[in-house]
Short mmCIF file of C-alpha atoms in Angstrom, two decimals:
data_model
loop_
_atom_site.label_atom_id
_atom_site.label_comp_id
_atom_site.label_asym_id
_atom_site.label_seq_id
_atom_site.Cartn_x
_atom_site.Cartn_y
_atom_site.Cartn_z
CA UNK A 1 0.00 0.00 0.00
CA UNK A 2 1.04 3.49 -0.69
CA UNK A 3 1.73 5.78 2.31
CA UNK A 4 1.56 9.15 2.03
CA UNK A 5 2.19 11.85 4.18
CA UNK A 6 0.14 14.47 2.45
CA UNK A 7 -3.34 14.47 2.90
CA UNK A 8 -5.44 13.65 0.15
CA UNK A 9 -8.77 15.77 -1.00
CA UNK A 10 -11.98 14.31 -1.96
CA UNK A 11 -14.57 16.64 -3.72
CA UNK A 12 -18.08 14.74 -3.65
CA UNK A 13 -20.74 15.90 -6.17
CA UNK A 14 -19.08 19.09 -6.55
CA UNK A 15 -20.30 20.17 -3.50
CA UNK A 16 -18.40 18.73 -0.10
CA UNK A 17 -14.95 18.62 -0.11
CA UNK A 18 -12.89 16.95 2.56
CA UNK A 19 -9.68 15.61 3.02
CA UNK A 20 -9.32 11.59 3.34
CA UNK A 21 -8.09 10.78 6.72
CA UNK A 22 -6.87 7.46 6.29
CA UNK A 23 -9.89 5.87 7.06
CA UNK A 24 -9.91 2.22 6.02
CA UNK A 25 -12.21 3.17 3.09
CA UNK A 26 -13.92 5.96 0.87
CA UNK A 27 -17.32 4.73 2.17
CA UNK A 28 -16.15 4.92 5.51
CA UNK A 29 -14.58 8.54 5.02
CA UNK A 30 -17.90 10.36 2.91
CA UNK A 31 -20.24 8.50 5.79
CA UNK A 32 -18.05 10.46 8.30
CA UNK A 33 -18.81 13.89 6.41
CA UNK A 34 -22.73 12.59 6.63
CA UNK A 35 -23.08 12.13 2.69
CA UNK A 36 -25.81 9.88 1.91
CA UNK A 37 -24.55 7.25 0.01
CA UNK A 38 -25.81 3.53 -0.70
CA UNK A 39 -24.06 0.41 0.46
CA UNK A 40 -24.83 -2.90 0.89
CA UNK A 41 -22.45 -5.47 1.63
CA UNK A 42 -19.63 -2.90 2.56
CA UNK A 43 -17.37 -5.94 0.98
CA UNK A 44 -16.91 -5.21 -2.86
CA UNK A 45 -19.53 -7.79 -4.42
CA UNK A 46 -22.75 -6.15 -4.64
CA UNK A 47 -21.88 -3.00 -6.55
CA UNK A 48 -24.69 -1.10 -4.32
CA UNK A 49 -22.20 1.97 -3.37
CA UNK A 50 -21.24 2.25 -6.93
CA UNK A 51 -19.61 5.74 -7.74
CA UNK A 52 -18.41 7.91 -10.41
CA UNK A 53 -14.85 8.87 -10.77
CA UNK A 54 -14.71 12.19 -12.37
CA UNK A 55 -10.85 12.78 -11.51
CA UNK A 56 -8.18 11.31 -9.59
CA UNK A 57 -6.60 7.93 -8.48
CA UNK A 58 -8.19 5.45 -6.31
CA UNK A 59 -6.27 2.17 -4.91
CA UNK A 60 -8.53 -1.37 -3.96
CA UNK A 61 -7.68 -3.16 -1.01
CA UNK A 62 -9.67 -6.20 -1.87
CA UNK A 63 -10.54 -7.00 -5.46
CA UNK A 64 -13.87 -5.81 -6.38
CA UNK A 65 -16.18 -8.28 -7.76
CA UNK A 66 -19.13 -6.35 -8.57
CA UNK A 67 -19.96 -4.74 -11.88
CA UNK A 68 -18.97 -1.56 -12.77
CA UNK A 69 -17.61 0.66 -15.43
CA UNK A 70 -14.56 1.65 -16.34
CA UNK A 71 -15.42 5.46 -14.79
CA UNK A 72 -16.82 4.20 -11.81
CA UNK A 73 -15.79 2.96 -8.18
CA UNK A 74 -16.82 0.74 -5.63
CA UNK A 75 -16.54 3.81 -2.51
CA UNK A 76 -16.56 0.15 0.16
CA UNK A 77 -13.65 -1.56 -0.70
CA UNK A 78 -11.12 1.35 -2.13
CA UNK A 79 -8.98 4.36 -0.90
CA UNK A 80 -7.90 7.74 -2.37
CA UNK A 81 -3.88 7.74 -3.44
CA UNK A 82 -4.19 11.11 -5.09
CA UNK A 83 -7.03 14.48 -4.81
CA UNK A 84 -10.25 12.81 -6.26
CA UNK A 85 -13.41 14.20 -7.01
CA UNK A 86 -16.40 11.75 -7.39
CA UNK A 87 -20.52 12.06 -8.09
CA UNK A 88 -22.70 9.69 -5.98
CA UNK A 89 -25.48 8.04 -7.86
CA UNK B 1 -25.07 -29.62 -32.79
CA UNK B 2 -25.31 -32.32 -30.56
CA UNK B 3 -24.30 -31.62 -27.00
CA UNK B 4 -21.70 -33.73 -25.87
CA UNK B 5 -20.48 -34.15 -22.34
CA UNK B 6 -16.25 -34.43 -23.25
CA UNK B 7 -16.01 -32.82 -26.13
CA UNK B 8 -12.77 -34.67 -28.25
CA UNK B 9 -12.58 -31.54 -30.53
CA UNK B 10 -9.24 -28.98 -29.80
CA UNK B 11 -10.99 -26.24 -28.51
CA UNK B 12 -8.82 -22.69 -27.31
CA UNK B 13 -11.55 -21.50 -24.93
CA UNK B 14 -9.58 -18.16 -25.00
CA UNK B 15 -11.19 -17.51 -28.07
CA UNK B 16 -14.75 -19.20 -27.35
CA UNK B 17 -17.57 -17.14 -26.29
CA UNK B 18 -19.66 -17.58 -23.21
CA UNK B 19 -22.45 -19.18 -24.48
CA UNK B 20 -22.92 -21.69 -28.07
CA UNK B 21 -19.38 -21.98 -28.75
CA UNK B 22 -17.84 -25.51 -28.35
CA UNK B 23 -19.03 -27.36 -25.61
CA UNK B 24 -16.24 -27.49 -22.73
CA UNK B 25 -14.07 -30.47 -22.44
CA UNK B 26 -11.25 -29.76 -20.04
CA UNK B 27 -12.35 -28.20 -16.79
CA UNK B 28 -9.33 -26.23 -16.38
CA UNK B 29 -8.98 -22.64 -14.86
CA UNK B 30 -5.43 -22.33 -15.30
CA UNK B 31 -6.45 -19.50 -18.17
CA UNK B 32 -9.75 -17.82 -18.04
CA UNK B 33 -11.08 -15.81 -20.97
CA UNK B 34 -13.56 -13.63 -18.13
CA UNK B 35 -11.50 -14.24 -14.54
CA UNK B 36 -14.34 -12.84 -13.06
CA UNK B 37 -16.07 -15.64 -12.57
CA UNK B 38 -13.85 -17.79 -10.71
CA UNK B 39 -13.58 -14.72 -8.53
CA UNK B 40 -17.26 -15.13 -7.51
CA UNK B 41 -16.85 -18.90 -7.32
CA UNK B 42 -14.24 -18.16 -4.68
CA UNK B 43 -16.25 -15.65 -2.82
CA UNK B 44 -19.50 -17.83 -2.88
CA UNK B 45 -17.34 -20.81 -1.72
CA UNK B 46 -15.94 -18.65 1.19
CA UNK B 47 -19.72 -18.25 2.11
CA UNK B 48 -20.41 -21.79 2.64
CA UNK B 49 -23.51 -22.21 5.40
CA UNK B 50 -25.55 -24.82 6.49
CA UNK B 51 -29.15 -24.26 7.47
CA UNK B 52 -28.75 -26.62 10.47
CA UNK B 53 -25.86 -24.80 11.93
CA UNK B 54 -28.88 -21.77 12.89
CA UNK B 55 -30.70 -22.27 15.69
CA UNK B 56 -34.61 -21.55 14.95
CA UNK B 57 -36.17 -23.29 17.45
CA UNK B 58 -36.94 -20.09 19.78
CA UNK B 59 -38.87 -18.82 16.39
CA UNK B 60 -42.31 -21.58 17.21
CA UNK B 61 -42.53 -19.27 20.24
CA UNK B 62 -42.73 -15.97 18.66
CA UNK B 63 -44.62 -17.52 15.88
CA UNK B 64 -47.50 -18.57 18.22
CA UNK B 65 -47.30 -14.88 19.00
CA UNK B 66 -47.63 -13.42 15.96
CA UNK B 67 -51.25 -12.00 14.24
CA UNK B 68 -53.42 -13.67 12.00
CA UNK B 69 -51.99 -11.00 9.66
CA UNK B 70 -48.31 -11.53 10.47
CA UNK B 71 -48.66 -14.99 10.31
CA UNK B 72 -49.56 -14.73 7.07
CA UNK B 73 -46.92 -12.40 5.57
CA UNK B 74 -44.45 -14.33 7.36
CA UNK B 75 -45.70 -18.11 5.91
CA UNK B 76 -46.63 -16.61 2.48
CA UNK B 77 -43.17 -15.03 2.10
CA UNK B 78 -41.66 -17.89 3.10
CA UNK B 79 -43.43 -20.06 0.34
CA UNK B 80 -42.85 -17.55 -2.09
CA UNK B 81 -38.84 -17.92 -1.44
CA UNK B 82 -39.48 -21.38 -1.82
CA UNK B 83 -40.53 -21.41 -5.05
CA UNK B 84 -38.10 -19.12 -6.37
CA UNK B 85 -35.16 -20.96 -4.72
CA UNK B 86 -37.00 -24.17 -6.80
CA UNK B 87 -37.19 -22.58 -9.64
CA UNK B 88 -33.47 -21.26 -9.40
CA UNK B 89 -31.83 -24.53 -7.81
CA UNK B 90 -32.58 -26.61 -10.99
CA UNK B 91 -32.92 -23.71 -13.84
CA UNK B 92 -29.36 -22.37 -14.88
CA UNK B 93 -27.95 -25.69 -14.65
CA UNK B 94 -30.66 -27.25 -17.51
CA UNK B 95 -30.71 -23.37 -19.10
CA UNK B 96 -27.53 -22.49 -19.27
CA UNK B 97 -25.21 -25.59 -18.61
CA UNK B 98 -25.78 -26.77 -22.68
CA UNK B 99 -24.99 -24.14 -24.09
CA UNK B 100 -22.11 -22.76 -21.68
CA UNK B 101 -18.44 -22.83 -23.41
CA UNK B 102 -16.11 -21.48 -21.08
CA UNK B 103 -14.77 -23.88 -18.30
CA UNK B 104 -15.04 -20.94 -15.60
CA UNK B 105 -18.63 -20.01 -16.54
CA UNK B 106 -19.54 -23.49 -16.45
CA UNK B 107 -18.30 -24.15 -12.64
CA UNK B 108 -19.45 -20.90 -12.15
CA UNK B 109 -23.25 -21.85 -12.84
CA UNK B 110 -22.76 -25.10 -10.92
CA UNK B 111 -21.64 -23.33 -7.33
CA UNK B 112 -24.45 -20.75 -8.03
CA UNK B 113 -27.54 -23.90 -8.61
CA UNK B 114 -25.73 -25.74 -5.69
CA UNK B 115 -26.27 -22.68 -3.08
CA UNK B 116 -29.75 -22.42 -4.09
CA UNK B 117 -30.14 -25.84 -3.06
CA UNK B 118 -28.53 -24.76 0.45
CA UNK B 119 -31.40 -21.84 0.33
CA UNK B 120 -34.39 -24.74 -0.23
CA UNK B 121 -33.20 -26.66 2.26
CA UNK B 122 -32.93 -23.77 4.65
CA UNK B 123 -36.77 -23.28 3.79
CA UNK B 124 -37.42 -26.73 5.59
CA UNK B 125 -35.70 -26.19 8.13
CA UNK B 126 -37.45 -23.13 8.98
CA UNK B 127 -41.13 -24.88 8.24
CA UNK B 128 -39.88 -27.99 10.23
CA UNK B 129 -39.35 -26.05 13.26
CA UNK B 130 -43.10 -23.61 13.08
CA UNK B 131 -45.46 -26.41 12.05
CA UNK B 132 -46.05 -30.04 13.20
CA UNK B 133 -47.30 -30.50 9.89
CA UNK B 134 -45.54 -28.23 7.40
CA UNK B 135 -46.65 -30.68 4.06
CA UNK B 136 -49.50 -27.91 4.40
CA UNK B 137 -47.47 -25.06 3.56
CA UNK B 138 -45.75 -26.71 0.73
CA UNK B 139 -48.92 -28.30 -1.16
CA UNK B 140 -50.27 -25.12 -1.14
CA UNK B 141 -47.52 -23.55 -3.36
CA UNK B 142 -48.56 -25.28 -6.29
CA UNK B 143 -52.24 -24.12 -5.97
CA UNK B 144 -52.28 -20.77 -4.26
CA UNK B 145 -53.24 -18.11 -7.48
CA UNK B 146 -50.59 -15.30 -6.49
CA UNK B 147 -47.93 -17.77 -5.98
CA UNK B 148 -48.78 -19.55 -9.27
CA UNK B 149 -49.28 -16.14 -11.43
CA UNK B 150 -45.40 -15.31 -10.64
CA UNK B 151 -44.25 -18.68 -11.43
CA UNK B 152 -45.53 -18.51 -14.41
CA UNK B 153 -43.79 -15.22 -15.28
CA UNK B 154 -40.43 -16.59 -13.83
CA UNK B 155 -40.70 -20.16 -15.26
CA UNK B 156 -41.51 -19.32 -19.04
CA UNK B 157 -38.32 -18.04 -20.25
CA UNK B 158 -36.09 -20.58 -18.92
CA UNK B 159 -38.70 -22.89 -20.26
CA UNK B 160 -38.44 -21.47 -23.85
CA UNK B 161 -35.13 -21.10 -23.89
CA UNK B 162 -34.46 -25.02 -22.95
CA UNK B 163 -37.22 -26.35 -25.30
CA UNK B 164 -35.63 -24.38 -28.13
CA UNK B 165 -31.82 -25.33 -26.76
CA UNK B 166 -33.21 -29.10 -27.02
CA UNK B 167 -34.73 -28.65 -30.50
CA UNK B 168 -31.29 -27.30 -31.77
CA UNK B 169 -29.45 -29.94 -30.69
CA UNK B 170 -31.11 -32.95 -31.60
CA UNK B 171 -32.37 -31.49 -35.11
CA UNK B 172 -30.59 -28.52 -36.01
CA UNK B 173 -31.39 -25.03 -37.27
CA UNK B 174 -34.77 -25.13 -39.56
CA UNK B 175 -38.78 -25.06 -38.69
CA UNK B 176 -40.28 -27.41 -36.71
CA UNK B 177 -44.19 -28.27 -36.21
CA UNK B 178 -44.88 -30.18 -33.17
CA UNK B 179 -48.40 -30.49 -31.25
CA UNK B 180 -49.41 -27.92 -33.83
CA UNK B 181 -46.83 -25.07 -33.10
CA UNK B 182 -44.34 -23.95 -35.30
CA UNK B 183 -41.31 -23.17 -34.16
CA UNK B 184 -38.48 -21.47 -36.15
CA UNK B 185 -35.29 -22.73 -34.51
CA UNK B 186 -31.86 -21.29 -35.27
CA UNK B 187 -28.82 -19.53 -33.46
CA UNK B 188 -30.06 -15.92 -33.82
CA UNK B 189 -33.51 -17.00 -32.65
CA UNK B 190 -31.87 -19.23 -29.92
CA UNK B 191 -29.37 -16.43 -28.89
CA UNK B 192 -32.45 -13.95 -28.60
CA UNK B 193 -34.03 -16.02 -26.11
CA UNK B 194 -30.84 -16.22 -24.01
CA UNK B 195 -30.81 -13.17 -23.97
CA UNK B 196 -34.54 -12.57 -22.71
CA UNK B 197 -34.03 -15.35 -20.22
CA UNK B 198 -30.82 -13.98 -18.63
CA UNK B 199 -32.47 -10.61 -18.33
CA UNK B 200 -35.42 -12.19 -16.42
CA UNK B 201 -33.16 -14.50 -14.06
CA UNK B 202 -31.28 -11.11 -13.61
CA UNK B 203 -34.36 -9.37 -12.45
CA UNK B 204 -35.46 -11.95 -10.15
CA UNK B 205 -32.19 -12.05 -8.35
CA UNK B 206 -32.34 -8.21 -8.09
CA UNK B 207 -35.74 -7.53 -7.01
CA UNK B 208 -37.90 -10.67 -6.35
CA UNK B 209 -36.55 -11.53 -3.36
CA UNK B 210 -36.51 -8.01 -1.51
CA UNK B 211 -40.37 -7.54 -0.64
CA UNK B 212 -40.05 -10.69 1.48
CA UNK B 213 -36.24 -10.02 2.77
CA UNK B 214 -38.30 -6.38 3.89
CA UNK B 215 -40.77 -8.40 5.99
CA UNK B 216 -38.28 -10.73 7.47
CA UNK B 217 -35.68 -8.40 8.21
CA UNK B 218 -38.59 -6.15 9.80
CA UNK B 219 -40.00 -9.18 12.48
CA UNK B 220 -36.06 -9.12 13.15
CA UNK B 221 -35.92 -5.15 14.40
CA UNK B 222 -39.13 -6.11 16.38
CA UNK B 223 -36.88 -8.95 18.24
CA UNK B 224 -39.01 -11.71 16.21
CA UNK B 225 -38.08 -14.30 14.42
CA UNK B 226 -34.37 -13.87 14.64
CA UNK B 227 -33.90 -17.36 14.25
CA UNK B 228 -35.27 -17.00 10.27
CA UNK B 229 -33.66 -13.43 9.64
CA UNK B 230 -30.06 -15.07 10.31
CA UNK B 231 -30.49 -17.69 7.57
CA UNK B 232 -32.29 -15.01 5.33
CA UNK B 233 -29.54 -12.48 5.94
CA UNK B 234 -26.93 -15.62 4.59
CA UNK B 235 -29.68 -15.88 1.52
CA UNK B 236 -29.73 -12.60 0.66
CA UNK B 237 -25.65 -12.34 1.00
CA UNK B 238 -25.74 -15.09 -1.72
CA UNK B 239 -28.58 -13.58 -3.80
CA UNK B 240 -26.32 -10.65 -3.82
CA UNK B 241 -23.25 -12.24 -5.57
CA UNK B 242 -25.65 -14.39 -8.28
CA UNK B 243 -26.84 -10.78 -9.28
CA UNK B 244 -23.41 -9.92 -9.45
CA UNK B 245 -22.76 -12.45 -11.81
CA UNK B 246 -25.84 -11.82 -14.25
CA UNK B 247 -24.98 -8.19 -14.14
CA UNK B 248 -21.55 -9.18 -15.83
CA UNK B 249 -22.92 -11.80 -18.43
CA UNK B 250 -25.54 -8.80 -19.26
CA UNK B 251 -22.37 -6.14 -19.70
CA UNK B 252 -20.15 -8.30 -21.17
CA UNK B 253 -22.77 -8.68 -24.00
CA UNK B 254 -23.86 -5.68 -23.99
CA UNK B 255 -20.61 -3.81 -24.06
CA UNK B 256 -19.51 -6.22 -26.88
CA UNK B 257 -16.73 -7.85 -24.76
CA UNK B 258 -17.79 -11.30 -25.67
CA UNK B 259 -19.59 -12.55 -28.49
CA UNK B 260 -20.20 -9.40 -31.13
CA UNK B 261 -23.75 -10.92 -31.67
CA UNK B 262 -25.05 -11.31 -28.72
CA UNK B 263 -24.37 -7.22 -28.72
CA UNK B 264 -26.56 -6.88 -31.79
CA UNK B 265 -29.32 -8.44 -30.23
CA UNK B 266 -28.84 -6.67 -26.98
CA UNK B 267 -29.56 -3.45 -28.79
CA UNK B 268 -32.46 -5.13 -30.35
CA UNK B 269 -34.16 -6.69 -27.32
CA UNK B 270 -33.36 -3.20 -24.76
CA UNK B 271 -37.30 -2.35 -24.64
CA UNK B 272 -37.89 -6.19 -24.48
CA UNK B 273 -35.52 -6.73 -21.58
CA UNK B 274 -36.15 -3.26 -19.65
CA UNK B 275 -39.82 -4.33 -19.38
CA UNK B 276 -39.29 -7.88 -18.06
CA UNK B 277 -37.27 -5.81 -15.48
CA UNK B 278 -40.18 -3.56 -14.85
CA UNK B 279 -42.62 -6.46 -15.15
CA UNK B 280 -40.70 -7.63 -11.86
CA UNK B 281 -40.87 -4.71 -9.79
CA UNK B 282 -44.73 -3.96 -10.46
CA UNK B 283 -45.44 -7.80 -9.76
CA UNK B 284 -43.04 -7.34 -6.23
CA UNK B 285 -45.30 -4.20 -5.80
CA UNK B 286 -48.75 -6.72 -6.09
CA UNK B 287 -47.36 -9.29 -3.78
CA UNK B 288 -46.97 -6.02 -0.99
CA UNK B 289 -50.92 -5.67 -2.07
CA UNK B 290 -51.22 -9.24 -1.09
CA UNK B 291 -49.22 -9.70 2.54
CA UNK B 292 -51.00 -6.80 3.70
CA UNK B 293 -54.31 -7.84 2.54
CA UNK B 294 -55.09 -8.83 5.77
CA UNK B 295 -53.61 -5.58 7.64
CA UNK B 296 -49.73 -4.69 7.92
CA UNK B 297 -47.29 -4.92 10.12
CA UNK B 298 -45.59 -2.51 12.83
CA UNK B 299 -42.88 -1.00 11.10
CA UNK B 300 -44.16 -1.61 7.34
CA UNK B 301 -46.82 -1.17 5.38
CA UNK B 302 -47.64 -1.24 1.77
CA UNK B 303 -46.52 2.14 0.75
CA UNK B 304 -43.43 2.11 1.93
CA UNK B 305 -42.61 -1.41 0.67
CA UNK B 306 -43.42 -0.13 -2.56
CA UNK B 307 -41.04 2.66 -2.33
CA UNK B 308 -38.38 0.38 -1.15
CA UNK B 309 -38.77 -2.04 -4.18
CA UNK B 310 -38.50 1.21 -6.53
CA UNK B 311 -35.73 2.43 -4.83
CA UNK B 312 -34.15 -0.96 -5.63
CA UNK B 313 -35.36 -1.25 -9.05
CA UNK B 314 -33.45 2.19 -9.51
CA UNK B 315 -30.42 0.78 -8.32
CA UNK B 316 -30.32 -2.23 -10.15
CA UNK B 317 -31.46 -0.80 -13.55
CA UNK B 318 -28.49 1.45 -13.32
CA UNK B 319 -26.21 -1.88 -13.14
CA UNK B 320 -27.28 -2.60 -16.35
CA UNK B 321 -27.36 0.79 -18.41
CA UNK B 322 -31.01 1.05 -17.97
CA UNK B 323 -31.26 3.91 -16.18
CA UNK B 324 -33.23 4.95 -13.00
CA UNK B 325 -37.01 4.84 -13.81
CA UNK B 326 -38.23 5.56 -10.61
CA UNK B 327 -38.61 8.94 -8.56
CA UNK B 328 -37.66 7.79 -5.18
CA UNK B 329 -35.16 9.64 -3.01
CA UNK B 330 -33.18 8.27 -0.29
CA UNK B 331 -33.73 4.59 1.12
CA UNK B 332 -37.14 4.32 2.31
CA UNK B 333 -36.10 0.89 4.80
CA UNK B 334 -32.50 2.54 6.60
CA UNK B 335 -32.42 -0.41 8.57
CA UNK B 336 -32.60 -2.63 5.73
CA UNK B 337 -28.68 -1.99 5.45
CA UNK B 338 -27.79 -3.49 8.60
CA UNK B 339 -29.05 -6.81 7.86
CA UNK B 340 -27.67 -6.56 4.08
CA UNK B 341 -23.84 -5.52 5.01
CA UNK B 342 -21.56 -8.86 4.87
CA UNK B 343 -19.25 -8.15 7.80
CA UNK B 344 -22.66 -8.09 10.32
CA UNK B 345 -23.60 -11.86 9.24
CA UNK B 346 -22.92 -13.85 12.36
CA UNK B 347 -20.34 -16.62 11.83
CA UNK B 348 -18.76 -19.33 14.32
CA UNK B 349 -16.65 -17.04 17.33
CA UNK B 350 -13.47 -18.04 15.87
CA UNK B 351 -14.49 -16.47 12.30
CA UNK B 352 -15.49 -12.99 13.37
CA UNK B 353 -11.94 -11.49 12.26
CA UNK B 354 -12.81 -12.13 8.53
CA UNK B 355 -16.40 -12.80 7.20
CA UNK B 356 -15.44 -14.71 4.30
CA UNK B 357 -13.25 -17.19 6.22
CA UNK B 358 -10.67 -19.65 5.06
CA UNK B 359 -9.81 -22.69 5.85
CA UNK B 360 -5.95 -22.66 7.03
CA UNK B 361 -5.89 -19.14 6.13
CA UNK B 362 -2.23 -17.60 7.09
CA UNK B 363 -0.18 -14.99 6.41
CA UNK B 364 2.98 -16.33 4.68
CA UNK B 365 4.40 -12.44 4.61
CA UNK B 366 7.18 -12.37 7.27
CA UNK B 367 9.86 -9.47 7.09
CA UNK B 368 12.37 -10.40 9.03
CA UNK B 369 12.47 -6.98 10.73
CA UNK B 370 8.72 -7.85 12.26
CA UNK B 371 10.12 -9.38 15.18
CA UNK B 372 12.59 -6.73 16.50
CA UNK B 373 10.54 -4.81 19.47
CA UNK B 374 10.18 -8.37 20.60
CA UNK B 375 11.46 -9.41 23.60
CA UNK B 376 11.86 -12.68 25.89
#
């Protein structure tokens, strides 16, 4: 995994931005910031907290199994690595 | 083309497309033209459950406790599950198993029909433990009107699909007249109804299981029934990954990352398939009508099962490019999400670390500096 010292931002539906605070995942971090977003199985196979990537670089930490586009995200099972800005569905 | 169960033909399944290409000799996995799927066969494996290994028998207590009207939502749900989980333990192995030419999509169907078998026997066990005499319950699935009208719905495409599969391969492409039908068999016309079928198996793992997961998972926030939400919870944690796996055979297609045809008639069918998909929700909307018939339930009522079903129709369209029909903002059932998330399914003490737990699972990764603030 890729360590950084410098805190990431994460701009969600052009409206919130935060910086990611090493939580142990995106979902985790935009619940924190109370933005609604859907989950399911928190686990990466169910594809319910699917999310757009409009910019930036996200990094898995388990392999996601559900389906989703090559512009999209799972928020449960990933983590920022660079400033990312994202649109909930 | 006559199925055969080895086939002695060369066959570079690299190159083969999911479905009507060679029929699979060598089940090997070594190289996998879509990987995905032996990722969900190692996730569903990971998942393995056995009804018996839940404890239900506090459940005949609550039961007795229960309304006339609760009692039925909660046995009418439960034979409703039943016949899906029939209909889906036997179905994509006959479907889809035929005409299946990729080794991983093969094993891939088998794990899926085999944990539907785990769900019917789960449905049993759960009957076993309310009534003395639960033959009751299950004779009446085959004769109860709102039970039989979604069976029908459910049943047909798989039906057409294998009775055209079966035509194919014993007599080959041309027109056929038998009890007075014709029927025009060839690979286009067999390919279409693939296509239908996998869009309707794909909208009964989305949405017809969620009205009665709704009721179950709403006895559970009332302290009821916990016995039966645990092993629902475990069903709909499965039902989850099958969708999964649909969703991909229906973008693979559709994105034209398999076989180019099968993208044509994707195109072709869209209206077809997005109103199978919206046949399903307003038939999960009836079946609300019909639980509450009697009066609801605290916590639920039909209105707001309704909006829940739309609110996962919207979802689940998306998935597959067809959009978000319904104007519903916000999850209607909050709670719902607590009995849906993976890592809150209860597992043996010794598993709670991991929810997908293997076997002999270690970690092999020593650095040899990860001893050195250790001391004797």
């Amino acid at each position: 995994m890729i360590v950084k010292n410098e805190k990431v931002s994460v701009c969600v539906n052009d409206s919130t931005r935060f910086s990611f605070n090493n939580e142990d995942s995106l979902l985790i971090a935009m619940e924190k910031q109370q933005i609604d977003v859907h989950f399911h199985c928190r686990e990466g196979f169910c594809g319910a907290c699917r999310t757009k990537l409009l910019s930036g670089e996200v990094e898995y930490k388990v392999d996601p199994l559900a389906c989703i586009d090559d512009d999209e995200i799972l928020a449960c099972c990933c983590i920022p690595i660079s400033d990312v800005e994202i649109q909930t569905y | 083309m006559k199925y055969t169960t080895f086939n002695q033909k060369t066959t570079d399944t690299m190159k083969e497309p999911m479905f009507f290409g060679d029929p699979v000799n060598v089940a090997r996995y070594d190289q996998q033209k879509h990987p995905i799927f032996e990722k969900l066969i190692e996730k569903q494996i990971s998942f393995f459950w056995r009804p018996e290994e839940v404890d239900v028998s506090k459940d005949r207590v609550d039961f007795q406790k229960l309304t006339d009207a609760e009692k039925h939502i909660f046995t009418s749900n439960l034979k409703y599950q039943t016949l899906l989980d029939s209909v889906q333990g036997r179905s994509p192995n006959i479907a889809f198993l035929p005409i299946i030419s990729l080794p991983e999509l093969e094993t891939w169907v088998e794990t899926w029909s085999f944990f539907e078998t785990i769900h019917s026997r789960s449905y049993t066990h759960i009957l076993r433990n309310l009534f003395s005499n639960p033959s009751e319950v299950f004779d009446d699935i085959v004769v109860n009107e709102e039970i039989k009208r979604r069976a029908t719905d459910i049943s047909k495409y798989y039906d057409d699909l294998i009775f055209y599969t079966q035509l194919y391969q014993t007599r080959g492409e041309g027109v056929y007249t038998i009890d007075g039908e014709t029927h025009e068999v060839n690979l286009r016309v067999l390919k279409k109804k693939l296509f239908l079928c996998m869009n309707s198996v794909n909208a009964l793992e989305a949405i017809r299981f969620y009205v009665s997961f709704a009721c179950t998972f709403a006895f559970a926030e009332r302290e009821l029934m916990e016995g039966n939400s645990k092993i629902i919870r475990l069903i709909a944690r499965d039902e989850n990954i099958h969708l999964t796996s649909t969703q991909h055979i229906l973008n693979l297609w559709m994105k034209g990352k398999d076989d180019p045809e099968m993208a044509e008639i994707a195109k072709e069918c869209e209206q077809e398939a997005k109103d199978i998909f919206l046949l399903a929700v307003s038939q999960e909307k009836e079946w609300a009508k019909y639980l509450f018939k009697d009066g609801s339930m605290l916590g639920l009522n039909e209105e707001i099962l309704c909006q829940y079903v739309e609110y996962i129709a919207n979802q689940r369209m998306a998935a597959i490019g067809m959009g978000q029909p319904f104007n519903v903002k916000g999850n209607p059932l909050p709670w719902m999400n607590n009995y849906l998330t993976s890592d809150n399914v209860q597992v043996a003490p010794q598993e709670t670390e991991i929810s997908s737990y293997l076997v002999g699972q270690i970690d092999s990764e020593v650095a040899s500096g990860d001893f050195e603030e250790f001391e004797l």
